[in-house]
Each structure stands twice: as C-alpha cells, then as structure tokens.
PDB file of C-alpha atoms and ligand atoms in Angstrom:
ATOM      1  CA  UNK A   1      -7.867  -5.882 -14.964  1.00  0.00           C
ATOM      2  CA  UNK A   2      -7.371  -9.080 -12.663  1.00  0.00           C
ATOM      3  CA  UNK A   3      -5.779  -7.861  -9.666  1.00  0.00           C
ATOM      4  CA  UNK A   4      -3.627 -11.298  -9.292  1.00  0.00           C
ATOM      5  CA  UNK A   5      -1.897 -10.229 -12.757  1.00  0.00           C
ATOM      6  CA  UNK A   6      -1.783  -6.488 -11.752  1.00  0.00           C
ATOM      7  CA  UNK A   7       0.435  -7.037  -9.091  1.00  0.00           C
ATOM      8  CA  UNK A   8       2.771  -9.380 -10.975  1.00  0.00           C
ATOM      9  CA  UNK A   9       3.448  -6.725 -13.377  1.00  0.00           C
ATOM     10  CA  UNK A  10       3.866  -4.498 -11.278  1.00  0.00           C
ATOM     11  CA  UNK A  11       6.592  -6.389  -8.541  1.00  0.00           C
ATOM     12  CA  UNK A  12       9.285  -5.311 -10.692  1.00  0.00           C
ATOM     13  CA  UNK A  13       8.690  -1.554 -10.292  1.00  0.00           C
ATOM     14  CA  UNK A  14       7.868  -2.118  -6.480  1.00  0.00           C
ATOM     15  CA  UNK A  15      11.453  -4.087  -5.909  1.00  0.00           C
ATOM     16  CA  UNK A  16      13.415  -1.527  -8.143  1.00  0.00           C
ATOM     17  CA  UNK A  17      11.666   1.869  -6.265  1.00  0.00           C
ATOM     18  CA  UNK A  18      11.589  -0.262  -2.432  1.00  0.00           C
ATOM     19  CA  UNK A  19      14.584   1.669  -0.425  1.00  0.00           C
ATOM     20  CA  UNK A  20      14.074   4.882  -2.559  1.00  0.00           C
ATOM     21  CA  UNK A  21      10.771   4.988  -1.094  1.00  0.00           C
ATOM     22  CA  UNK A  22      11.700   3.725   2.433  1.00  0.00           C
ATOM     23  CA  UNK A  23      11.596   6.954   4.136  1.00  0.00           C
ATOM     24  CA  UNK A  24       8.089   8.098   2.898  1.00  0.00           C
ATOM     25  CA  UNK A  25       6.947   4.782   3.490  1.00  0.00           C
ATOM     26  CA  UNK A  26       7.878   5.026   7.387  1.00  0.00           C
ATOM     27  CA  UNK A  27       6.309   8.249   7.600  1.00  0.00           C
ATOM     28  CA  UNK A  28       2.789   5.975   7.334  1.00  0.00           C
ATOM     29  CA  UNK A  29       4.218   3.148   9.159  1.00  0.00           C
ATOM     30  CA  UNK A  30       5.117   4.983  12.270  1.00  0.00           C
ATOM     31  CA  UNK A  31       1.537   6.010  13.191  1.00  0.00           C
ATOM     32  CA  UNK A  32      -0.042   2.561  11.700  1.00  0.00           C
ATOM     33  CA  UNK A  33       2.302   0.432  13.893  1.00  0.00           C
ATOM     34  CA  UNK A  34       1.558   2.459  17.142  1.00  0.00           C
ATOM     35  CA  UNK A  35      -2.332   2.135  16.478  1.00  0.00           C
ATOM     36  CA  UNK A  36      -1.297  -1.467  16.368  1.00  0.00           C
ATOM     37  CA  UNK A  37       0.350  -1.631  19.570  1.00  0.00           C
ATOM     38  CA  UNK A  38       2.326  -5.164  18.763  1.00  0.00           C
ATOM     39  CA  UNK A  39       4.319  -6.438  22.078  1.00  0.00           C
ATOM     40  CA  UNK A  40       7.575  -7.841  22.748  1.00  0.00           C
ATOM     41  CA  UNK A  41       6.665 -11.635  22.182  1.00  0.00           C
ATOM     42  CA  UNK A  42       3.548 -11.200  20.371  1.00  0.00           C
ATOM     43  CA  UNK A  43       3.358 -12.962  16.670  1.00  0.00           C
ATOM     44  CA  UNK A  44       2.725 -10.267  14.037  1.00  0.00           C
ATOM     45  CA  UNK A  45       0.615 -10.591  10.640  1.00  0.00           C
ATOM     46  CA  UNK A  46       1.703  -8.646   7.651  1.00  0.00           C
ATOM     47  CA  UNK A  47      -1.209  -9.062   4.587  1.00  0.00           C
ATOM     48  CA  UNK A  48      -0.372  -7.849   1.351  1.00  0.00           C
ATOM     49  CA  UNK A  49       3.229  -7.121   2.549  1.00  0.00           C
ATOM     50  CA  UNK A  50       4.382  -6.757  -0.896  1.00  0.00           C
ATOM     51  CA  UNK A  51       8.148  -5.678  -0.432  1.00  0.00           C
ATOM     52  CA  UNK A  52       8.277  -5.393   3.235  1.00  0.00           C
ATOM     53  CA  UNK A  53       5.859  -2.469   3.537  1.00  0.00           C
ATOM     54  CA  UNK A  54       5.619  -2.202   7.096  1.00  0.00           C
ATOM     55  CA  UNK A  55       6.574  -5.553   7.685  1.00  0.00           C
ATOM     56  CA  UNK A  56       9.816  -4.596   7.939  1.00  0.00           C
ATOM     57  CA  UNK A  57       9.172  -1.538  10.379  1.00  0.00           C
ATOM     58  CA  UNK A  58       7.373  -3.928  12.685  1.00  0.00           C
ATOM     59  CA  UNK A  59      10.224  -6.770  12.826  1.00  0.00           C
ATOM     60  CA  UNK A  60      12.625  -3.763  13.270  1.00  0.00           C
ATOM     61  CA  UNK A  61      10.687  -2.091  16.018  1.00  0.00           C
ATOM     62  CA  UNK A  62      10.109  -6.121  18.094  1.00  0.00           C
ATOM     63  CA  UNK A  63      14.138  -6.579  17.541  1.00  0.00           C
ATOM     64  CA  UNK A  64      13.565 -10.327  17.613  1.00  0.00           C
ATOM     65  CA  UNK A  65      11.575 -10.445  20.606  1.00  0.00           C
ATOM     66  CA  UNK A  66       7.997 -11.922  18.747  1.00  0.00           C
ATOM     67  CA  UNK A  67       7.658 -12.915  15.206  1.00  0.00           C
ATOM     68  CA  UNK A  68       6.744 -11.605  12.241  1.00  0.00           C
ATOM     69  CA  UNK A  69       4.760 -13.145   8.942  1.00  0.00           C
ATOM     70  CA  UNK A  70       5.176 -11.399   5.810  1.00  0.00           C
ATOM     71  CA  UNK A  71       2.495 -13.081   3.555  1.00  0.00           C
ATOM     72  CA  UNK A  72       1.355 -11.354   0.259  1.00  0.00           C
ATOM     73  CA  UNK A  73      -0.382 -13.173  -2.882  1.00  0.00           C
ATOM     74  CA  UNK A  74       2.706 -12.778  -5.435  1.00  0.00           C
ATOM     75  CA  UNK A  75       6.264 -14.478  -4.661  1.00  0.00           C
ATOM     76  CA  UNK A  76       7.998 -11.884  -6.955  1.00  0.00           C
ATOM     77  CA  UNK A  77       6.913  -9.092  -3.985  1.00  0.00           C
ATOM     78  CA  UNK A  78       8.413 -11.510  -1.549  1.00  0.00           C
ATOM     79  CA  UNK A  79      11.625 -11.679  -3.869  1.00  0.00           C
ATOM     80  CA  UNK A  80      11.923  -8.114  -3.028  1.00  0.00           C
ATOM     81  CA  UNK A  81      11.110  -8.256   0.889  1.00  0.00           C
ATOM     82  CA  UNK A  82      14.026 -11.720   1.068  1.00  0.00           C
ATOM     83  CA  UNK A  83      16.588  -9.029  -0.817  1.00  0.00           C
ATOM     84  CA  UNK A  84      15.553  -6.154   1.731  1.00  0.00           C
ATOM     85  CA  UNK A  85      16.270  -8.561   4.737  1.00  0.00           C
ATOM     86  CA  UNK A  86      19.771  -9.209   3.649  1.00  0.00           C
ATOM     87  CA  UNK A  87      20.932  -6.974   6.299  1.00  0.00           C
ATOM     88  CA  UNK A  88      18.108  -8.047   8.700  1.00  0.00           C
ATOM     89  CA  UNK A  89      19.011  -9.979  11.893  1.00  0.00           C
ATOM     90  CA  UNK A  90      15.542 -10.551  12.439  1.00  0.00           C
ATOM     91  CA  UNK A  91      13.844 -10.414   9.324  1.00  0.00           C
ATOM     92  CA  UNK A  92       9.999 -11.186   8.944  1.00  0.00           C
ATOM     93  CA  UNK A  93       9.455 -14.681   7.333  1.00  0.00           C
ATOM     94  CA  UNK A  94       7.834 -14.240   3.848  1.00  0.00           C
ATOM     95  CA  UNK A  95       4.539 -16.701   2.953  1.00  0.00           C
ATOM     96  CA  UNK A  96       2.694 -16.538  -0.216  1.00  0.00           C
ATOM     97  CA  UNK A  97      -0.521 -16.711   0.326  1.00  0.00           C
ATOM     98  CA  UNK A  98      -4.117 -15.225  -0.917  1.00  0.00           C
ATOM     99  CA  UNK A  99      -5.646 -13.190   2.228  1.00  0.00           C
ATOM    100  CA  UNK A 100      -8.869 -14.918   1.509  1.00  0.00           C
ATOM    101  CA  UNK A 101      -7.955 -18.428   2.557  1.00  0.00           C
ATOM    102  CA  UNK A 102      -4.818 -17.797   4.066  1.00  0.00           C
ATOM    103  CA  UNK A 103      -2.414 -21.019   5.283  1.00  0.00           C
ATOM    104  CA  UNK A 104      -2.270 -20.207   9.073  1.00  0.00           C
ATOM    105  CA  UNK A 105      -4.201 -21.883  11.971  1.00  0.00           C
ATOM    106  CA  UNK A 106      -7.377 -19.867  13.425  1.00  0.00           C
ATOM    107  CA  UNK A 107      -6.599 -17.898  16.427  1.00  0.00           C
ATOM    108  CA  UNK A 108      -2.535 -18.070  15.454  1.00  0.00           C
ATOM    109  CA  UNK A 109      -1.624 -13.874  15.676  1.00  0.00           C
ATOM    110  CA  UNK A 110      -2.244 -11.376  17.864  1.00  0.00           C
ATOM    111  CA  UNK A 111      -1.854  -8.224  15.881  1.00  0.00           C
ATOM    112  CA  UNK A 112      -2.810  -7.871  12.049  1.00  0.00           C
ATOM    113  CA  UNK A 113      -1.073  -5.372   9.735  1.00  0.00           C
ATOM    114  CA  UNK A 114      -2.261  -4.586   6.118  1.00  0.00           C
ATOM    115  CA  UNK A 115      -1.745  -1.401   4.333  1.00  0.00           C
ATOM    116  CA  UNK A 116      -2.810  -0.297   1.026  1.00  0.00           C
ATOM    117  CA  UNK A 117      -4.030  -4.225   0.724  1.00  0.00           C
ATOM    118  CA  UNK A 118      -7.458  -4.697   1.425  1.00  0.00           C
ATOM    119  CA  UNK A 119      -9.067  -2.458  -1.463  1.00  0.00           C
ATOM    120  CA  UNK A 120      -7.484  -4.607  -4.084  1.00  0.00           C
ATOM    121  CA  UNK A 121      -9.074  -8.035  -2.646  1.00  0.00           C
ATOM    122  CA  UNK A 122     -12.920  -7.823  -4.814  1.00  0.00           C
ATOM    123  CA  UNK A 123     -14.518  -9.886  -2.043  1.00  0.00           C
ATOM    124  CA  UNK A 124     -13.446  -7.564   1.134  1.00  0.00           C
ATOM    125  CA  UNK A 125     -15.221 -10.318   2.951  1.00  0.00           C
ATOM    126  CA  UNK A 126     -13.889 -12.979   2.711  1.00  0.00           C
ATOM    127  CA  UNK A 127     -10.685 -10.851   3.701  1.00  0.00           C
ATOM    128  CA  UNK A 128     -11.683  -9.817   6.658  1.00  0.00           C
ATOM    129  CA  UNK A 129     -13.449 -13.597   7.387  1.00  0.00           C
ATOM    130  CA  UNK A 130      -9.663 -14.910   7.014  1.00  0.00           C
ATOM    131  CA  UNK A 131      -8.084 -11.801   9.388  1.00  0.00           C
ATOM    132  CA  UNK A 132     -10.377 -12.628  12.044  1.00  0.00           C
ATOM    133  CA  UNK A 133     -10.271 -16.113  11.653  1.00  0.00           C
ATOM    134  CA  UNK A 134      -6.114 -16.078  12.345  1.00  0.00           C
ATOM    135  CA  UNK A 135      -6.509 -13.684  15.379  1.00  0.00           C
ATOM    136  CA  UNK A 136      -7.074 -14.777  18.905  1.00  0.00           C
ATOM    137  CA  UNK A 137      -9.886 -13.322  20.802  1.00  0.00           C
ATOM    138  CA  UNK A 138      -8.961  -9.957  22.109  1.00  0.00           C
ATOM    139  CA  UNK A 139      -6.089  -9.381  19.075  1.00  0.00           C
ATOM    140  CA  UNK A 140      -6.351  -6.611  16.834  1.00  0.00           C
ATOM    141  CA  UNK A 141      -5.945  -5.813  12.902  1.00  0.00           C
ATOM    142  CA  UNK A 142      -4.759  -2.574  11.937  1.00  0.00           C
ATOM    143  CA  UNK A 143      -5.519  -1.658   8.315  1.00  0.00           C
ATOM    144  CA  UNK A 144      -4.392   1.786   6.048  1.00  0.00           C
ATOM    145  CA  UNK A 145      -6.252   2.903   2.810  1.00  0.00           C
ATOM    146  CA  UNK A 146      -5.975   5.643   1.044  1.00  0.00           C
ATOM    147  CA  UNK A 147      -8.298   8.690   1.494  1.00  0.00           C
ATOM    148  CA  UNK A 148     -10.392  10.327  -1.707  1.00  0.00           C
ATOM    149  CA  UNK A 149      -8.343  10.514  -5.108  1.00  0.00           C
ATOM    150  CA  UNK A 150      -9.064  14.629  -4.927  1.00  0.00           C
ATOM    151  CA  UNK A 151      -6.781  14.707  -1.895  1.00  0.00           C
ATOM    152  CA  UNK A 152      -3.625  11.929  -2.977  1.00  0.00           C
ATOM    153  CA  UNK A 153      -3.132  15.011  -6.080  1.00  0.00           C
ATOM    154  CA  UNK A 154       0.032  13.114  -6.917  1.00  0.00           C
ATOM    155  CA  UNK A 155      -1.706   9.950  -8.247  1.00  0.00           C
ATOM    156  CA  UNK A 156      -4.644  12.270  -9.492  1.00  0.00           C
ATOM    157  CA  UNK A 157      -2.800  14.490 -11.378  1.00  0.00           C
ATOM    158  CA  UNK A 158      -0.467  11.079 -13.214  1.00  0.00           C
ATOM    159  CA  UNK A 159      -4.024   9.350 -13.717  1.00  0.00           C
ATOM    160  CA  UNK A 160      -5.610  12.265 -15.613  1.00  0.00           C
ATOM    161  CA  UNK A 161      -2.534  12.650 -18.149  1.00  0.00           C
ATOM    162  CA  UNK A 162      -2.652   8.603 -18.511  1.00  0.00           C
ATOM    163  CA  UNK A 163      -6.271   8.868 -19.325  1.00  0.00           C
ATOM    164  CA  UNK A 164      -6.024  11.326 -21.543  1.00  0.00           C
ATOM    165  CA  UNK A 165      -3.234  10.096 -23.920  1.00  0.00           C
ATOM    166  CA  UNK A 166      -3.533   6.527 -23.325  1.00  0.00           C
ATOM    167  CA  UNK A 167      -7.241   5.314 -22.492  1.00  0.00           C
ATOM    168  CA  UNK A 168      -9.417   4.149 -19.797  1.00  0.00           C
ATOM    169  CA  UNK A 169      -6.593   1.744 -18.333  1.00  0.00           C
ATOM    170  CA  UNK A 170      -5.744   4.513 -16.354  1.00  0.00           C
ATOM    171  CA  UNK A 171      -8.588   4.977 -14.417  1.00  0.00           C
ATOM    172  CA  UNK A 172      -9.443   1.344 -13.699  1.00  0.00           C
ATOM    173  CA  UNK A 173      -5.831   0.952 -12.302  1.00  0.00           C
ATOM    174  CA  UNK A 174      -6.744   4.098  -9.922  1.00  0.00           C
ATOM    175  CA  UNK A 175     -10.177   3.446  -8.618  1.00  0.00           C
ATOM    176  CA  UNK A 176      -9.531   0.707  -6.601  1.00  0.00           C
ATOM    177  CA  UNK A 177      -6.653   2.391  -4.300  1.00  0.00           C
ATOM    178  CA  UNK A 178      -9.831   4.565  -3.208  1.00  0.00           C
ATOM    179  CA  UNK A 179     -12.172   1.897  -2.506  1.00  0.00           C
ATOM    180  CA  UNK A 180     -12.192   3.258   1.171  1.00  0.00           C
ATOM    181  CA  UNK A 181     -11.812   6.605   0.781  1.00  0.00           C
ATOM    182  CA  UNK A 182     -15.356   6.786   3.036  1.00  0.00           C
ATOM    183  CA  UNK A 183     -14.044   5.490   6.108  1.00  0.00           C
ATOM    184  CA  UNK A 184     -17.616   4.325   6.700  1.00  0.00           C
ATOM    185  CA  UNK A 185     -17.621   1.530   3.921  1.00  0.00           C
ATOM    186  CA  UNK A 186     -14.340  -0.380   5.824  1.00  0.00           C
ATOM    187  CA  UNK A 187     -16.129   0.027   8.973  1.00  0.00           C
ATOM    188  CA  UNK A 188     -19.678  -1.419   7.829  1.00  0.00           C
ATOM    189  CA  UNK A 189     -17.467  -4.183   6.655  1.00  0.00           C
ATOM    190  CA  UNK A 190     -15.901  -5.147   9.274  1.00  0.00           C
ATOM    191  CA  UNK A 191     -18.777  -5.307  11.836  1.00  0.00           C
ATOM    192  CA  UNK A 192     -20.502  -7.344   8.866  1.00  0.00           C
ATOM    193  CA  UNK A 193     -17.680  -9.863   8.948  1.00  0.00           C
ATOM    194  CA  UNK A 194     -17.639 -10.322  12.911  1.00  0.00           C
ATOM    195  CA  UNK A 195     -15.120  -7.741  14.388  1.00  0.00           C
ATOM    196  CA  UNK A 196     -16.951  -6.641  17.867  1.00  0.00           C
ATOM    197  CA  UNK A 197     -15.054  -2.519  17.620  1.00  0.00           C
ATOM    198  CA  UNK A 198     -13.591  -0.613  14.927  1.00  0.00           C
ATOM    199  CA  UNK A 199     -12.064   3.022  15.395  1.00  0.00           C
ATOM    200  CA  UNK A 200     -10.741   4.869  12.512  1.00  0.00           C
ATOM    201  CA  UNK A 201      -8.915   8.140  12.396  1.00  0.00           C
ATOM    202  CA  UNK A 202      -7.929  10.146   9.502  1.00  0.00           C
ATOM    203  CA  UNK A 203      -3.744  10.861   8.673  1.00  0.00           C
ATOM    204  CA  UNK A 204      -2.356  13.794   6.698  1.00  0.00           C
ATOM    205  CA  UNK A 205       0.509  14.370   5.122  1.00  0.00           C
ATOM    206  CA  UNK A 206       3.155  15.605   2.118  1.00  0.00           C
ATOM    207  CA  UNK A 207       5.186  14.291   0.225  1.00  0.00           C
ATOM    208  CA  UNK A 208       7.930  17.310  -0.998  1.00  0.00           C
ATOM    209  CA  UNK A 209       8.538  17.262  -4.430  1.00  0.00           C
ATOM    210  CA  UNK A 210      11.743  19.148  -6.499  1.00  0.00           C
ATOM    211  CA  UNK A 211      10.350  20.169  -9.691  1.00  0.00           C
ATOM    212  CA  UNK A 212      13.425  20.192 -11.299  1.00  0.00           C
ATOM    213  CA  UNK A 213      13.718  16.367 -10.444  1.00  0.00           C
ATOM    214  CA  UNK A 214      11.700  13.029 -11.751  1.00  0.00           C
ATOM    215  CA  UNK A 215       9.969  13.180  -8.109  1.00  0.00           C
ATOM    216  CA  UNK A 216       6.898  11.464  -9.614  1.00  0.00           C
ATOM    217  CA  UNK A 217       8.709   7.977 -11.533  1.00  0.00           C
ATOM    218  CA  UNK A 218       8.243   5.568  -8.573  1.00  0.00           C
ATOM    219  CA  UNK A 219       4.197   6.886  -8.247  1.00  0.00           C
ATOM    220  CA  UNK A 220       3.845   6.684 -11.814  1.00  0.00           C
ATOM    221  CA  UNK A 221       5.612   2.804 -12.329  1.00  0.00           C
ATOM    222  CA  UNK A 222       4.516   1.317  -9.028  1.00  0.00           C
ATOM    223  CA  UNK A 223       0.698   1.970  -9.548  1.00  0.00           C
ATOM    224  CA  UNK A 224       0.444   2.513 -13.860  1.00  0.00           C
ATOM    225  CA  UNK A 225       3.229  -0.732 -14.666  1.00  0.00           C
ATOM    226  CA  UNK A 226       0.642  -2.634 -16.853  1.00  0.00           C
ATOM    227  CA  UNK A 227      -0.083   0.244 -18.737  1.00  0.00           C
ATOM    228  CA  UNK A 228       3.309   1.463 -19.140  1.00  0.00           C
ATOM    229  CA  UNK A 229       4.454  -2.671 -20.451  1.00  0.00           C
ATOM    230  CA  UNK A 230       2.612  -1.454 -23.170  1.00  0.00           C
ATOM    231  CA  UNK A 231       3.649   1.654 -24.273  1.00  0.00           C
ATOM    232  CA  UNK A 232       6.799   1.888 -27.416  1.00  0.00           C
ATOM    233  CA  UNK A 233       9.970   3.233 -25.655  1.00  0.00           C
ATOM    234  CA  UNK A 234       9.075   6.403 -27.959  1.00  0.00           C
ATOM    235  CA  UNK A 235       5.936   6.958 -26.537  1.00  0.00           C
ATOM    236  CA  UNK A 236       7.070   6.048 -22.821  1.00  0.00           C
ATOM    237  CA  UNK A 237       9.800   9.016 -23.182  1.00  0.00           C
ATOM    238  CA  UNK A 238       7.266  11.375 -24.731  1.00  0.00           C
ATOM    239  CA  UNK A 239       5.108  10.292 -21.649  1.00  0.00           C
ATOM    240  CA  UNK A 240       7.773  11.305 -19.258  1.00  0.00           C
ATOM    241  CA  UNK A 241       8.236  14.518 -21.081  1.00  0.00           C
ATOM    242  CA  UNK A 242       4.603  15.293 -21.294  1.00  0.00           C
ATOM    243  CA  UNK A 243       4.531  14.980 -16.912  1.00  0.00           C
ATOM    244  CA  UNK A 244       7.947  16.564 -16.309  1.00  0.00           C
ATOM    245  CA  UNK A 245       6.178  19.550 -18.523  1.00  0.00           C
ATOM    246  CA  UNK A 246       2.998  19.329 -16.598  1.00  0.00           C
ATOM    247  CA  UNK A 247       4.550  20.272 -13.207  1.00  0.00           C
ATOM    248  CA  UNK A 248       7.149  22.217 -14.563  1.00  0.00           C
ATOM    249  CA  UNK A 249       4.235  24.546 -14.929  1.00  0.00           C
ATOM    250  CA  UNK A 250       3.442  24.861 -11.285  1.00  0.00           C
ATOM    251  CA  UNK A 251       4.570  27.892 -10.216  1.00  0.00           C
ATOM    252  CA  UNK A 252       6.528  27.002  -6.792  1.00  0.00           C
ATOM    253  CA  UNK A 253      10.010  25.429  -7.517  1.00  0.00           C
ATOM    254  CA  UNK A 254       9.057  23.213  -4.779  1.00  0.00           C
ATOM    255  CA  UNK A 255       5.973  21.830  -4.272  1.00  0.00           C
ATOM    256  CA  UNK A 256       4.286  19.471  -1.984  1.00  0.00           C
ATOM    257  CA  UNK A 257       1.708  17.223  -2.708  1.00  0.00           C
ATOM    258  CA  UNK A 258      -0.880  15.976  -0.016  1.00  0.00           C
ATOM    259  CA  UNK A 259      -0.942  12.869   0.644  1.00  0.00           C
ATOM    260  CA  UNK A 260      -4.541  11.703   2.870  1.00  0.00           C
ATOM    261  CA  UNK A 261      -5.546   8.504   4.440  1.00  0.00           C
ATOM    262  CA  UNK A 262      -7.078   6.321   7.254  1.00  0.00           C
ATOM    263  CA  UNK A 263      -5.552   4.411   9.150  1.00  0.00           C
ATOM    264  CA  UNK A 264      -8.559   1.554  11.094  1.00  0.00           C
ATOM    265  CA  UNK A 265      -8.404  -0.782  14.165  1.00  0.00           C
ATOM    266  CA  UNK A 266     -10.518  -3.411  14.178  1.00  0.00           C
ATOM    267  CA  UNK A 267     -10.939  -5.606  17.402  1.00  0.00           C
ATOM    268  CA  UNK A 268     -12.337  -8.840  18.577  1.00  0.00           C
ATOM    269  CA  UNK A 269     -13.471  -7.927  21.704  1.00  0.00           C
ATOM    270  CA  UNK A 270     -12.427 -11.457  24.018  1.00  0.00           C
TER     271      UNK A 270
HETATM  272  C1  LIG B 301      -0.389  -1.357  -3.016  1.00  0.00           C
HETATM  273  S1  LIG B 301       0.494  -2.817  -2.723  1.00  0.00           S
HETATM  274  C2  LIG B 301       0.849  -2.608  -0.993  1.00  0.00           C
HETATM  275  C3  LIG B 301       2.104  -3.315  -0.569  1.00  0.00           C
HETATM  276  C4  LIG B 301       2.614  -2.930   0.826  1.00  0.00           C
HETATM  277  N1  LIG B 301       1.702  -3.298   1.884  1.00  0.00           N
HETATM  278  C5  LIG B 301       2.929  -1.460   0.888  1.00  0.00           C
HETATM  279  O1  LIG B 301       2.148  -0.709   1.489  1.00  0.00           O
HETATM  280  O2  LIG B 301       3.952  -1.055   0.332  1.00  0.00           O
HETATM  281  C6  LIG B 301      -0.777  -4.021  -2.732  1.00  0.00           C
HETATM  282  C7  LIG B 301      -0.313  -5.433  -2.475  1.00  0.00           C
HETATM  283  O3  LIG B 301      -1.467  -6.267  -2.309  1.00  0.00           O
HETATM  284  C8  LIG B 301      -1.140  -7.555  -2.798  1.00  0.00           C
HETATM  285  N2  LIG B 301      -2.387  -8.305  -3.002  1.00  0.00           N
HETATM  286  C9  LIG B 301      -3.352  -8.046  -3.919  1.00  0.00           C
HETATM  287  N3  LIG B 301      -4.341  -8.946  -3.787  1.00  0.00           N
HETATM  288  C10 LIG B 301      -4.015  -9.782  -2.770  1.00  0.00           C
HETATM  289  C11 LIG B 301      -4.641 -10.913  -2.163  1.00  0.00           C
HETATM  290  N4  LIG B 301      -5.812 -11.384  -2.592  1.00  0.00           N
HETATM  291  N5  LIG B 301      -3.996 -11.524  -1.132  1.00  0.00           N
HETATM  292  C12 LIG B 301      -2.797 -11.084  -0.702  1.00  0.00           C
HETATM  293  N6  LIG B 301      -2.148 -10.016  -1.243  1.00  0.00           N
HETATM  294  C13 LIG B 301      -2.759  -9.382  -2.262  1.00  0.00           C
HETATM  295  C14 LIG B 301      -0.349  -7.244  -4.050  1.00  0.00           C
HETATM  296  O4  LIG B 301       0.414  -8.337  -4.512  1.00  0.00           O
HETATM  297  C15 LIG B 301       0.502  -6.041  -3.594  1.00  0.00           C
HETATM  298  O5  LIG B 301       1.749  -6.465  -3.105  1.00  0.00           O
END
C-alpha cells in the first residue's frame, strides 16, 4: 500500500489515541532527546512528527529558548499536533512537507529528530540526502526505529490474528515498522548518504497491559486503520472479541509486553 495514503487513513486514529498514549510515548522520547542533546537557542527538526511525537517533548524541554519545526508529509497529523499545542506557550511550528525534498534552506538546523519515520520513506536515501542537507556542519540527527517484530509481541501478536482472518494486508502494513530492526542496515545508510559518524544503541522496554481492559485498541487502529476502514461494523466487533479472547488466555492478569528498539545518532563531523 502507498505509504502517502497509509498515513492519511490512519491520522484519524493517531489524533483520537495522541494524549492517551502521551505517557508511553515519553518513555521513548526521554532517552531519544538526550542522545540528541538540543541546546537552549539551537533550531530543532522534527521529521515525520505526525501528532507531536517528540516534537512536543523537545519544544517543552527548550521552554522557548530555540525553535522547533514540526514537519510531517500529511496536514491531517499536523491537525492533531495544532490541537495538542492549544495549551502550548511555545509550541513547535507545524510544516507539511515530504522528508525527501523538504522546504528548508541547507545548513538551517542543528539537531534532527525523527522517530518511527524513516522506515516508511521507500527511498531511505534520499531521506537522509534531505536531513543532511538542512543540518549545519557539526549538527546531529537523532533517529528511533523499531527493533525485530519477535520482540514488539504487542504488534506481533495483533498482526498474526489480522492475517489470519483478514488477509495479507496485515502483514504488508507490519513489515515496514521493522525495516531497521538490524541496526546495521540504518547505519550502512547513513555513511552511504554522507554522515561522517553514526552510533547506535539498543532501548528496552514494557508496556503494562490490564487484561481485563482494551489495552491493545490504540496499537491495533494506529498501525492496522486501512484495514480496519474496511471491515463491516459486525466483523470489526467480532474482531475485537476475537483479540480481547486471545489475551484473555494469557495466564497473568497482568501482563507486559516488550517493547525493543534503537535509538541512532548520526553526525556530520565539521
Ligand atoms: C509511525 S508514524 C510516527 C509519528 C511520530 N513521529 C511518532 O513517533 O508518534 C509515521 C509518520 O511518518 C509520516 N511520513 C510517512 N512518510 C513520510 C514522508 N515521506 N515524509 C514525511 N513524513 C512521512 C506519516 O505521515 C506518519 O505521521
């Protein structure tokens, strides 16, 4: 499926679940912005920001003192990230733009944040072309993906019952989130597109799940919304049963999932 339609299916899920998942969300954030190291004053980079994801972590942690561009390829995610801001007294400023010829003067940012972006762009490339071409010499891009599909069981475990009762879809929405699950394939990448270092270094964590609550919805609708557009309202509440019986047959009453990733620097050595 064309990723450019993927994601605008999929904004409306990502606005409705954005502050439910806040918390988890900063739990990746927090280590991601401190390998980016951004500076009071410094102008900040979000790509694929969809709805403020950690955009709005960043702008939070510089208080005003910098700027921060929130630029992701769909408006509708943007929508989201404007309606998160409300509150904001320094919010990031939101551009739509495609990270593979992105609207921003060369050598314009000093840091470079994208997580869970990059493995949805086909030509990784040109991606990283653009990132490096915005930076200034010496600035830095700090990039998360997700680790293998065995260890993120949550989204493993929803893929296989999609597959099963409702076709391939399911899988082709899943493989690219673990496009980089070999941290080597982000770093051959990079050097091939002109960064000068690249360190990586592996995060762990869980998410905690009740059983005896819908813990999975926001996985299941903010990566599997084009396939569940097309399911009958019958067969998306038989869906729902079919998962809440699936983990109702764990045997812990509370479970936790794992939850693996990378987190990469990549620098442009002056
Ligand atoms: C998994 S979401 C990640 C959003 C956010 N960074 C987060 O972690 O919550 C992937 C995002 O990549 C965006 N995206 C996909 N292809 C893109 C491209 N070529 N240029 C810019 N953004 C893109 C999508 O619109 C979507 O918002």
């Amino acid at each position: 499926m064309d990723e450019a339609r993927r994601w605008a299916e999929s904004a409306n899920a990502w606005q409705n679940w954005a502050e439910g998942m806040a918390n988890p969300a900063d739990r990746i954030n927090a280590p991601l912005l401190d390998l980016a190291g951004a500076k009071a004053g410094q102008a900040v980079l979000d790509l694929a920001a969809g709805v403020g994801e950690p955009s709005l972590s960043q702008a939070h942690r510089l208080r005003g003192r910098g700027m921060v561009v929130a630029s992701d390829l769909i408006p509708a995610m943007l929508t989201g990230l404007a309606r998160r801001c409300m509150a904001q007294p320094h919010p990031p400023l939101p551009v739509a733009a495609d990270m593979r010829a992105l609207p921003f003067a060369t050598a314009g940012f000093d840091i470079i944040l994208c997580r869970f972006g990059l493995m949805f762009v086909p030509d990784t490339g040109a991606a990283l072309t653009e990132m490096r071409r915005v930076l200034r010499p010496g600035g830095a891009a700090a990039l998360a993906v997700w680790g293998p599909r065995t260890q993120n069981t949550l989204f493993d475990r929803l893929g296989r019952r999609l597959a099963t009762d409702h076709g391939p879809l399911a899988d082709r929405l899943l493989a690219p989130l673990f496009r980089f699950a070999d941290p080597a394939e982000l770093v051959h990448a990079a050097y091939k597109a002109g960064f000068t270092a690249v360190r990586h270094q592996p995060l762990c964590t869980t998410v905690p799940a009740r059983l005896d609550q819908p813990f999975w919805r926001p996985t299941l609708e903010m990566a599997f919304s084009p396939l569940l557009a097309m399911l009958s309202r019958d067969e998306l509440a038989g869906l729902h049963d079919q998962i809440s019986a699936d983990f109702a047959a764990d045997a812990d009453e509370q479970r936790r999932f794992p939850v693996t990733l990378s987190v990469h620097l990549l620098r442009m050595e002056t």
